CSV table of C-alpha atoms in Angstrom, one decimal:
chain,number,residue,atom,x,y,z
A,1,MET,CA,60.8,87.7,43.0
A,2,GLU,CA,59.7,84.3,44.9
A,3,THR,CA,58.1,82.7,41.9
A,4,GLU,CA,57.7,79.4,43.6
A,5,LYS,CA,56.0,81.2,46.5
A,6,LEU,CA,53.7,83.2,43.8
A,7,ILE,CA,52.7,79.7,42.3
A,8,GLN,CA,51.8,77.7,45.3
A,9,LYS,CA,49.6,80.8,47.0
A,10,ALA,CA,47.9,80.3,43.1
A,11,PHE,CA,47.0,77.1,43.6
A,12,ASP,CA,46.0,77.2,47.3
A,13,MET,CA,43.6,79.6,46.3
A,14,LEU,CA,41.8,77.3,43.9
A,15,ASN,CA,40.4,75.5,47.0
A,16,PHE,CA,38.5,78.7,47.7
A,17,SER,CA,36.9,79.1,44.2
A,18,TYR,CA,33.2,79.7,44.0
A,19,ALA,CA,32.0,78.5,40.8
A,20,PRO,CA,29.1,76.3,40.7
A,21,TYR,CA,28.2,77.5,37.0
A,22,SER,CA,31.0,77.1,34.9
A,23,ASN,CA,32.8,74.5,37.3
A,24,PHE,CA,36.3,76.4,36.0
A,25,LYS,CA,38.3,77.3,39.3
A,26,VAL,CA,41.1,80.2,39.2
A,27,GLY,CA,43.4,81.3,41.7
A,28,ALA,CA,45.7,84.6,41.9
A,29,SER,CA,48.4,85.6,44.1
A,30,LEU,CA,49.6,89.1,44.0
A,31,LEU,CA,52.7,90.3,45.1
A,32,SER,CA,53.0,93.8,46.7
A,33,ASN,CA,56.0,96.0,46.5
A,34,ASP,CA,56.0,95.7,50.6
A,35,GLY,CA,56.3,91.9,50.0
A,36,ARG,CA,53.2,90.7,50.7
A,37,ILE,CA,51.1,88.1,49.1
A,38,TRP,CA,47.5,88.3,48.4
A,39,GLY,CA,45.0,85.9,47.6
A,40,GLY,CA,42.2,86.1,45.5
A,41,CYS,CA,40.0,83.4,43.6
A,42,ASN,CA,36.8,83.7,41.6
A,43,ILE,CA,33.2,84.1,42.8
A,44,GLU,CA,30.6,83.9,40.5
A,45,ASN,CA,27.2,84.7,40.9
A,46,SER,CA,24.1,83.5,39.0
A,47,ALA,CA,23.3,87.2,37.7
A,48,PHE,CA,26.7,86.7,35.8
A,49,GLY,CA,27.4,90.5,35.9
A,50,PRO,CA,28.5,90.4,40.1
A,51,SER,CA,30.6,87.7,39.6
A,52,ASN,CA,34.5,88.2,39.9
A,53,CYS,CA,37.8,86.9,38.5
A,54,ALA,CA,40.4,85.8,41.0
A,55,GLU,CA,42.8,88.8,39.5
A,56,ARG,CA,40.7,91.5,40.5
A,57,THR,CA,39.6,89.8,43.7
A,58,ALA,CA,43.4,89.7,44.8
A,59,ILE,CA,43.7,93.3,43.6
A,60,PHE,CA,40.8,94.6,45.3
A,61,LYS,CA,41.7,93.0,48.7
A,62,ALA,CA,45.0,94.6,48.8
A,63,VAL,CA,43.4,98.2,47.7
A,64,SER,CA,40.9,98.1,50.1
A,65,GLU,CA,43.5,97.7,52.5
A,66,GLY,CA,45.4,101.0,51.3
A,67,VAL,CA,47.8,98.8,49.1
A,68,LYS,CA,48.4,100.4,45.2
A,69,ASP,CA,51.7,99.2,44.7
A,70,PHE,CA,52.5,95.5,43.2
A,71,GLN,CA,55.4,93.7,41.3
A,72,ALA,CA,53.8,90.4,40.1
A,73,ILE,CA,50.4,88.3,40.1
A,74,CYS,CA,50.5,84.4,39.5
A,75,ILE,CA,46.8,83.0,37.9
A,76,VAL,CA,46.0,79.2,37.9
A,77,GLY,CA,42.8,78.0,36.7
A,78,GLY,CA,40.8,74.6,34.9
A,79,LYS,CA,37.2,72.9,34.9
A,80,GLU,CA,37.3,71.5,38.4
A,81,GLY,CA,40.3,73.2,39.2
A,82,ASN,CA,42.3,70.6,37.6
A,83,VAL,CA,44.8,72.5,35.9
A,84,LYS,CA,46.1,71.3,32.5
A,85,ASP,CA,46.5,74.7,30.3
A,86,PHE,CA,48.0,77.8,31.1
A,87,CYS,CA,45.3,80.2,32.5
A,88,PRO,CA,45.6,83.9,30.9
A,89,PRO,CA,43.5,87.1,32.5
A,90,CYS,CA,40.6,88.6,30.8
A,91,GLY,CA,40.4,91.9,29.3
A,92,VAL,CA,38.3,93.5,32.2
A,93,CYS,CA,41.3,91.9,34.5
A,94,ARG,CA,44.1,93.1,32.3
A,95,GLN,CA,43.0,96.8,32.6
A,96,VAL,CA,42.2,96.6,36.0
A,97,MET,CA,46.1,95.7,36.2
A,98,ARG,CA,46.8,98.7,34.0
A,99,GLU,CA,45.0,100.5,36.8
A,100,PHE,CA,47.3,100.0,39.3
A,101,CYS,CA,50.4,98.4,37.8
A,102,SER,CA,53.2,99.7,35.4
A,103,PRO,CA,53.5,98.1,32.2
A,104,ASP,CA,56.4,95.8,33.1
A,105,PHE,CA,54.1,94.2,36.0
A,106,LYS,CA,54.7,90.5,35.9
A,107,ILE,CA,52.0,88.3,35.0
A,108,ILE,CA,53.0,84.4,35.9
A,109,LEU,CA,50.9,81.9,33.9
A,110,ALA,CA,51.4,78.6,35.6
A,111,LYS,CA,50.4,74.9,35.1
A,112,SER,CA,52.8,73.8,38.0
A,113,LEU,CA,55.4,74.7,40.5
A,114,THR,CA,57.8,73.9,37.7
A,115,GLU,CA,56.2,74.7,34.6
A,116,TYR,CA,55.3,78.4,33.9
A,117,LYS,CA,55.2,81.4,31.5
A,118,VAL,CA,56.2,85.3,32.3
A,119,PHE,CA,54.5,88.2,30.7
A,120,THR,CA,54.6,92.3,31.7
A,121,LEU,CA,51.5,93.8,31.3
A,122,ALA,CA,52.6,95.6,28.1
A,123,GLU,CA,53.3,92.2,26.4
A,124,LEU,CA,49.4,91.2,27.0
A,125,LEU,CA,48.0,94.9,27.1
A,126,PRO,CA,49.6,96.8,24.4
A,127,GLU,CA,49.1,100.5,24.0
A,128,SER,CA,47.5,100.7,27.3
A,129,PHE,CA,46.2,103.8,28.7
A,130,SER,CA,46.1,104.9,32.6
A,131,LEU,CA,46.2,107.8,34.8
């Protein structure tokens, strides 16, 4: 797994975040089993419900093109895109990950190219359910 490449792509995706309400920008990069990297960013809406997290944007982009097998995701985020802390996925994103990913799927939370943590989906969503 090319961790540094995933982290860089997640940081690049911050540039496309649409977060005029929270000003909290999130970028994600998803590694599929075929070696492709799918980018995602958060996209807000004034009616909040139609908003979408960066992680789900990346997953839905891949699934919409027929890809459903994944190895890892990297997530970065912060106010105005300034990443100071780790940015874990919300509960909805964790469940969407579980729909398409195995319990050993890797979740990388990064502050920089060199400062990051790696978790498995099972660690962040214990006792999960899926098909």
